Tab-separated table of C-alpha atoms in Angstrom:
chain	number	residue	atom	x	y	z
A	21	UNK	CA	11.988	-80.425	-17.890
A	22	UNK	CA	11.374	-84.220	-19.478
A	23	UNK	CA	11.603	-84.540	-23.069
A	24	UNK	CA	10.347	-87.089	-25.228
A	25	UNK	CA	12.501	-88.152	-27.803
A	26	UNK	CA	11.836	-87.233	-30.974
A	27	UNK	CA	11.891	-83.572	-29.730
A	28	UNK	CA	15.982	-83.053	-29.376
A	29	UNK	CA	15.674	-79.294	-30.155
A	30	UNK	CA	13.167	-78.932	-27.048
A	31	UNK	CA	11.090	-76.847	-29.787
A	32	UNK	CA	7.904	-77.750	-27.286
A	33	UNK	CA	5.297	-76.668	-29.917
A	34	UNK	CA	1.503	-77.826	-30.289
A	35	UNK	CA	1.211	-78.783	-34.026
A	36	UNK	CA	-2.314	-79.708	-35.316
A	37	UNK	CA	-3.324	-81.629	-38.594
A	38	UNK	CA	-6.716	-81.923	-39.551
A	39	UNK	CA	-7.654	-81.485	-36.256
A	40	UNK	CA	-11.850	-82.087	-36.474
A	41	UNK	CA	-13.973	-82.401	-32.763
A	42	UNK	CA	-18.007	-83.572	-33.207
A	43	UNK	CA	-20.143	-84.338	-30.243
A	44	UNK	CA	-23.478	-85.566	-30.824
A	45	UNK	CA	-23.951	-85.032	-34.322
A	46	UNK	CA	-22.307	-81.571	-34.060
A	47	UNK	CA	-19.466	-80.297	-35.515
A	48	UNK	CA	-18.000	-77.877	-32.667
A	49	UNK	CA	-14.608	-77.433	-34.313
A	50	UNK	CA	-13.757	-78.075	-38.109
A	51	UNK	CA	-10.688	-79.404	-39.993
A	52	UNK	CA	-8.153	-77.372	-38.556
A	53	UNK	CA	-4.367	-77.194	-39.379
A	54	UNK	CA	-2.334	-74.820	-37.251
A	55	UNK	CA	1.126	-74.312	-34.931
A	56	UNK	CA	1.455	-72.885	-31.996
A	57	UNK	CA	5.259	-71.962	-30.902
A	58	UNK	CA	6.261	-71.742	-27.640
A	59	UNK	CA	7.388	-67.894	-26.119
A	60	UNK	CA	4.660	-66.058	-27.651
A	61	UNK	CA	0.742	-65.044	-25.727
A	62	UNK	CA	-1.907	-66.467	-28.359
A	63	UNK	CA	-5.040	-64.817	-28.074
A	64	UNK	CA	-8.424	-67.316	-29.470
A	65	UNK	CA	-11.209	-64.535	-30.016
A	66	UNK	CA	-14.611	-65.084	-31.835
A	67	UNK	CA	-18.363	-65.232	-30.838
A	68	UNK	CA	-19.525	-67.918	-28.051
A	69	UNK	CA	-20.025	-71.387	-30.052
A	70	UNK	CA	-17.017	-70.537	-32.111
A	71	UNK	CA	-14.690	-73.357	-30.932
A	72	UNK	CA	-12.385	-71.726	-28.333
A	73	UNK	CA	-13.127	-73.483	-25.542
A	74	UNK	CA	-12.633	-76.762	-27.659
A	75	UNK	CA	-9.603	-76.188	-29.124
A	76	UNK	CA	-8.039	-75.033	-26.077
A	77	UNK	CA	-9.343	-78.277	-24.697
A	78	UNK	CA	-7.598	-80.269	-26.748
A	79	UNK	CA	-4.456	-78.244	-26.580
A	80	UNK	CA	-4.981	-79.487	-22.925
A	81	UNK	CA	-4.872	-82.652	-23.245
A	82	UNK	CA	-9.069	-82.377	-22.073
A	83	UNK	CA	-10.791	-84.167	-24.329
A	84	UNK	CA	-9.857	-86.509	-27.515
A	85	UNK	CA	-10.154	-85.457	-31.123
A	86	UNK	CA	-12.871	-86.753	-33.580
A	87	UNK	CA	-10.456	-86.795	-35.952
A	88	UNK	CA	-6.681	-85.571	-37.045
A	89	UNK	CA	-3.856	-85.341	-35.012
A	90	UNK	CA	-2.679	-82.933	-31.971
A	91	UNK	CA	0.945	-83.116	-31.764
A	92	UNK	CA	3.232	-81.968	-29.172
A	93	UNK	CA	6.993	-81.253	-28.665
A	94	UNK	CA	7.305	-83.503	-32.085
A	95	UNK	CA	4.949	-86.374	-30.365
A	96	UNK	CA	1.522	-87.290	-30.720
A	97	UNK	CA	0.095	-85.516	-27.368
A	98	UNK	CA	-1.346	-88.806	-25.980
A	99	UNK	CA	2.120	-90.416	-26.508
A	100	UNK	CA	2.824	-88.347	-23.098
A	101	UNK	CA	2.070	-89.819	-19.704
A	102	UNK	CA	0.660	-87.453	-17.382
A	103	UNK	CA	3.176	-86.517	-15.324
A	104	UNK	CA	5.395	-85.630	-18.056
A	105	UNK	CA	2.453	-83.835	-19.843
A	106	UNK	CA	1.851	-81.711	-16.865
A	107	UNK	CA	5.671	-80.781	-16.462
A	108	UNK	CA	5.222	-79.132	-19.513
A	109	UNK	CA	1.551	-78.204	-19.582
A	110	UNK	CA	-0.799	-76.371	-17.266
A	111	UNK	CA	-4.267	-75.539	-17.948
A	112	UNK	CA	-6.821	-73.183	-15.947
A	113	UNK	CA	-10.458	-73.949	-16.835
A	114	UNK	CA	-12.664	-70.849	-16.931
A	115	UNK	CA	-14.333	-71.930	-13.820
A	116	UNK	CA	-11.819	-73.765	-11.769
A	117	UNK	CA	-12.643	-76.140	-9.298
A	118	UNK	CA	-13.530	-75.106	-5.692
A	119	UNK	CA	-10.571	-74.458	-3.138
A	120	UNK	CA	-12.530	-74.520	0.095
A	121	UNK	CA	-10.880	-75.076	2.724
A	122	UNK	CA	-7.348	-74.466	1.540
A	123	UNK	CA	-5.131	-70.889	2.224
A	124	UNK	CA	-3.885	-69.279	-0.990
A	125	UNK	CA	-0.056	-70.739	-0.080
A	126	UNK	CA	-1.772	-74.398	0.250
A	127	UNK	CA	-3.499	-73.880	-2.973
A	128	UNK	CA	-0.476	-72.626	-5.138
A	129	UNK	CA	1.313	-75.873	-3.578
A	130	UNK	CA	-0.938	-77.996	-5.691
A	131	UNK	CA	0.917	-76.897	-8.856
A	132	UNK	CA	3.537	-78.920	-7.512
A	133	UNK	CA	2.178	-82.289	-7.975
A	134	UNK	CA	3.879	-83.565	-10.978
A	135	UNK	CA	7.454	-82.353	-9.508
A	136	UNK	CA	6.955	-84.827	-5.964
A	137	UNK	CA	9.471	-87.264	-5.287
A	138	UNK	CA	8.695	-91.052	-4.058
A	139	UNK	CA	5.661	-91.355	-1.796
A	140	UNK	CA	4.856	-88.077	-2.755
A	141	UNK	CA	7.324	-85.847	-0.417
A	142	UNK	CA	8.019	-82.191	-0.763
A	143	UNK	CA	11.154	-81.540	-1.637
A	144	UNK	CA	12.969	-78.369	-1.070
A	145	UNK	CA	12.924	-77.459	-4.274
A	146	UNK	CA	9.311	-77.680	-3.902
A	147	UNK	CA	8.907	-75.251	-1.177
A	148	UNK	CA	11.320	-72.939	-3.462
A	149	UNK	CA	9.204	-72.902	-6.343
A	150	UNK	CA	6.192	-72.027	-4.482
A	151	UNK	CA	7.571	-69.158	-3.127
A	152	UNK	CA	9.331	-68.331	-6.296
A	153	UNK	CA	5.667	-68.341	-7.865
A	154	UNK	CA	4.087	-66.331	-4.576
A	155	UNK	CA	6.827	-64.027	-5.578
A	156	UNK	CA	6.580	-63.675	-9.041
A	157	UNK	CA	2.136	-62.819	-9.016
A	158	UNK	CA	2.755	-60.466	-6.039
A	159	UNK	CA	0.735	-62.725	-4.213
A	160	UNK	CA	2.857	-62.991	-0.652
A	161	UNK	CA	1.029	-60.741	1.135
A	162	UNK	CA	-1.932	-62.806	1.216
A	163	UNK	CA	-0.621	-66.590	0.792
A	164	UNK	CA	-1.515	-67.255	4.188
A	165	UNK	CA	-5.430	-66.600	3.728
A	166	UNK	CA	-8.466	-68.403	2.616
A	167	UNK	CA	-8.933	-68.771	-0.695
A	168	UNK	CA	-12.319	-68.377	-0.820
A	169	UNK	CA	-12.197	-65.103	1.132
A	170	UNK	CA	-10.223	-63.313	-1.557
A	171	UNK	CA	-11.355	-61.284	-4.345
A	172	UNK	CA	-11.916	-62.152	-7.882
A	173	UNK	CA	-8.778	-60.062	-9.056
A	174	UNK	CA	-6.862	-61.744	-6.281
A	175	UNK	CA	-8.007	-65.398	-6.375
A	176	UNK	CA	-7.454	-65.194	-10.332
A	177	UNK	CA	-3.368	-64.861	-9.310
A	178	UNK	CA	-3.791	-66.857	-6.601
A	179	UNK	CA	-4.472	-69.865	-9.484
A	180	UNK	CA	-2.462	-68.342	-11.979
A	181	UNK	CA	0.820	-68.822	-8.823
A	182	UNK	CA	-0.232	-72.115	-8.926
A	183	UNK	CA	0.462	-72.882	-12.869
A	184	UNK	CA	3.910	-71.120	-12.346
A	185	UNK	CA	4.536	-73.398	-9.534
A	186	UNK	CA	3.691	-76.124	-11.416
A	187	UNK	CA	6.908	-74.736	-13.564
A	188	UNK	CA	5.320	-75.606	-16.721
A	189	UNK	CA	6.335	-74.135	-20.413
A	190	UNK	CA	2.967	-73.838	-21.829
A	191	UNK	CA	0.180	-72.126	-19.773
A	192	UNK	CA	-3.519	-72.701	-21.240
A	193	UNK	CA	-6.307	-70.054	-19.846
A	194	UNK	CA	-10.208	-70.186	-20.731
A	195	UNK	CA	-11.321	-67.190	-20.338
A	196	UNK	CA	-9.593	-65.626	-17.215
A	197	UNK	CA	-11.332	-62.574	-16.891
A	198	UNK	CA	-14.775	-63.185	-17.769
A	199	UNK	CA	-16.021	-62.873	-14.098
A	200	UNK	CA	-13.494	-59.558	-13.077
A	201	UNK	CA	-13.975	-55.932	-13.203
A	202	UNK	CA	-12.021	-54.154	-15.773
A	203	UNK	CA	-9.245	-53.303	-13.049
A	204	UNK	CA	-9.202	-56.706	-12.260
A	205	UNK	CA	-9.070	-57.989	-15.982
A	206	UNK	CA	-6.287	-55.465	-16.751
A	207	UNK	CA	-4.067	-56.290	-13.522
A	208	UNK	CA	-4.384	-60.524	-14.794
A	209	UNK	CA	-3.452	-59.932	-18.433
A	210	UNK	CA	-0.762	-57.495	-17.359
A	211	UNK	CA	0.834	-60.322	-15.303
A	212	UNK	CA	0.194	-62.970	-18.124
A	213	UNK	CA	1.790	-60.899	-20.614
A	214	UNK	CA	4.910	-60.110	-17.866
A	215	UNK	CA	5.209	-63.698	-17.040
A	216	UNK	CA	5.736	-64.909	-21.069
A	217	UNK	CA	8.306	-61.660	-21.787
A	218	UNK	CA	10.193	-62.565	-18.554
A	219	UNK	CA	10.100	-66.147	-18.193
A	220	UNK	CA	9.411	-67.733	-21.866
A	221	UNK	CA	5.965	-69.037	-21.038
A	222	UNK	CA	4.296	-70.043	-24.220
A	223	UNK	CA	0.657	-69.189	-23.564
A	224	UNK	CA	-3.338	-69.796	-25.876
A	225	UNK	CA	-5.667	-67.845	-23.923
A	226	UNK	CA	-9.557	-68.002	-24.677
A	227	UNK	CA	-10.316	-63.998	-24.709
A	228	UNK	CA	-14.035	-62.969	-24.698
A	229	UNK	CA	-13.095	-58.900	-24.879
A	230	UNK	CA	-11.226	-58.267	-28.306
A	231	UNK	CA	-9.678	-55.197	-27.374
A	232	UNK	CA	-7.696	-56.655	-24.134
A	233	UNK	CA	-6.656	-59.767	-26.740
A	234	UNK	CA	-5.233	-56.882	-28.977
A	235	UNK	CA	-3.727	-55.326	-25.855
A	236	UNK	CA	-1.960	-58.141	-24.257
A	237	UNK	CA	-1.231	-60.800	-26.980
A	238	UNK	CA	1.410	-60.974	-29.088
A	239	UNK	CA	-1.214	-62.587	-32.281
A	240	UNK	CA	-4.730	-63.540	-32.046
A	241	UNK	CA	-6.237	-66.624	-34.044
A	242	UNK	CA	-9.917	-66.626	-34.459
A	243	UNK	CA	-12.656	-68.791	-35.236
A	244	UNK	CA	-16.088	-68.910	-36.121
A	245	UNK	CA	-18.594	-71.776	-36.351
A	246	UNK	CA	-15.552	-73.955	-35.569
A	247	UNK	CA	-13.376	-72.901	-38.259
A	248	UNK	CA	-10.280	-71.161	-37.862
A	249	UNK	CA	-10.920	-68.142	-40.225
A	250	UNK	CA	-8.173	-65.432	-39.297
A	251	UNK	CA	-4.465	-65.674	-37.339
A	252	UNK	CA	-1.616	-62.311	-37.619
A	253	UNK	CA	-0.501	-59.841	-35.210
A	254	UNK	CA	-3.398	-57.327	-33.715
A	255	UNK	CA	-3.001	-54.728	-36.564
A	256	UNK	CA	-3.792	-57.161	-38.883
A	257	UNK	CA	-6.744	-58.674	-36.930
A	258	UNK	CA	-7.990	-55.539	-35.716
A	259	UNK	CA	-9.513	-54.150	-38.849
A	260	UNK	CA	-12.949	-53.204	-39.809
A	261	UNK	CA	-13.048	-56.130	-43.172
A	262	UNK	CA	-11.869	-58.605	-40.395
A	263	UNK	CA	-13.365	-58.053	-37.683
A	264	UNK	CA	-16.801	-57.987	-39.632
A	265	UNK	CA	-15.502	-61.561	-40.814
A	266	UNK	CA	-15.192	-62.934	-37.190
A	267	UNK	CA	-17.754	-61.147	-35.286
A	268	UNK	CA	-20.498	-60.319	-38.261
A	269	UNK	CA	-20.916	-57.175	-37.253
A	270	UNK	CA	-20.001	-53.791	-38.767
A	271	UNK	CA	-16.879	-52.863	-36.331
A	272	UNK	CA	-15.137	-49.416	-36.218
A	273	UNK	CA	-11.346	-49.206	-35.600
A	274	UNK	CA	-9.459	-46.123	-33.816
A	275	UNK	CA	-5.667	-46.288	-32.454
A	276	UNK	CA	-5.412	-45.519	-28.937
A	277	UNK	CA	-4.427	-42.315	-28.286
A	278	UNK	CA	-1.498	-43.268	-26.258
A	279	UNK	CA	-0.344	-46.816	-26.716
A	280	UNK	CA	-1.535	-46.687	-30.909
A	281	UNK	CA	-2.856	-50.230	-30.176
A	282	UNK	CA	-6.134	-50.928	-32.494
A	283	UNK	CA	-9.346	-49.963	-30.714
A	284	UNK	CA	-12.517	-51.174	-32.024
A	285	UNK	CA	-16.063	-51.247	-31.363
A	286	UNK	CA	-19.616	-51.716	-32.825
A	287	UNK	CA	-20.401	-48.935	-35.817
């Protein structure tokens, strides 16, 4: 993967200072000072309007600061040029953009773009890595269909075979399960979770249902009115004081009767 110098320990870690957005005389995300290291599934949890979206934009590369600084891999992120950037960073929007016309296999080939040689040729190594991803999201078995014929659940991996194609360190997700069926929700975040334990994917995903963040992340930061109020591991988020905090509303917390993970929901 390219390196910047400046980052000789490869620690490839977002570090924010001050970090302030504002659009229109609104302040959408507040001072914010935080890290996120690489290896570990962040989940961003709060109430729509928090500042989710927006800070994972940012993360992204999406949209400029107001004010502070968004560092990356010990550089200021804009110090990056793209191609670099996206060696190291992909990002899936919560509504991605249309894939008409292209089969599943063609679509996961996209991640490829920042790998392509002169003139833009696939390489061999190209052709590996997408069936490495195909592989890897158990998505073979339909590569060779349309995308837009596929189910949620299945055109969710479909995209998510393109980031690991794209052979990235950092995967950013806003909100991948907001349009899928429980199953559906369960099977993505399963394979998110498998693909940081196995592969050392750092990944901040935007999580709308709190108990699948406590489920499938490894800490969850969250904000409210723009303000990152609360960051620890799921037992320490996931109590009835906190989650009152972040949600404001009176929450009730049981451990699951088989996994222990915190369970909450409203009193």
């Amino acid at each position: 993967m390219a390196r910047l110098q400046g980052d000789p320990a490869g620690s490839a870690a977002f570090e924010l200072d001050g970090v302030t957005f504002a659009i229109e005389g609104r302040t959408l995300l507040a001072p914010l000072t935080a890290a996120f290291a690489p290896g570990r599934v962040t989940g961003l949890i709060g109430h729509n309007g928090s500042g989710k979206s927006t800070l994972l934009k940012l993360l992204a590369r999406q949209t400029t600061p107001s004010g502070g600084s968004v560092r990356f891999g010990g550089q200021p992120i804009d110090a990056w040029g793209a191609r670099a950037f996206a060696r190291q960073i992909a990002y899936l929007p919560q509504q991605p953009p249309t894939a008409a016309g292209l089969t599943a296999r063609e679509l996961v080939a996209l991640g490829r773009y920042p790998w392509h040689g002169a003139l833009g040729r696939v390489t061999a190594a190209d052709r590996a890595a997408v069936a490495r991803a195909l592989e890897l999201t158990d998505t073979v078995g339909f590569a060779d269909r349309m995308v837009d014929e596929l189910s949620g659940g299945e055109r969710q991996r479909v995209w998510l075979a393109m980031l690991v194609a794209q052979e990235a360190r950092w995967v950013l997700l806003d909100e991948p399960t907001s349009a899928l069926d429980i199953a559906h929700q369960i099977e993505v975040l399963s394979l998110v979770r498998k693909l940081s334990v196995e592969h050392g994917l750092g990944v901040v995903v935007v999580l709308h249902e709190v108990n699948m963040a406590a489920r499938f992340c490894d800490e969850l930061a969250a904000l409210r009115r723009g303000a990152l109020i609360a960051r620890g591991a799921p037992d320490e988020i996931m109590t009835k004081a906190r989650l009152a905090a972040i949600y404001e509303v009176e929450m009730e917390v049981i451990p699951h009767p088989t996994t222990g993970v915190p369970v909450c929901f409203a009193a």
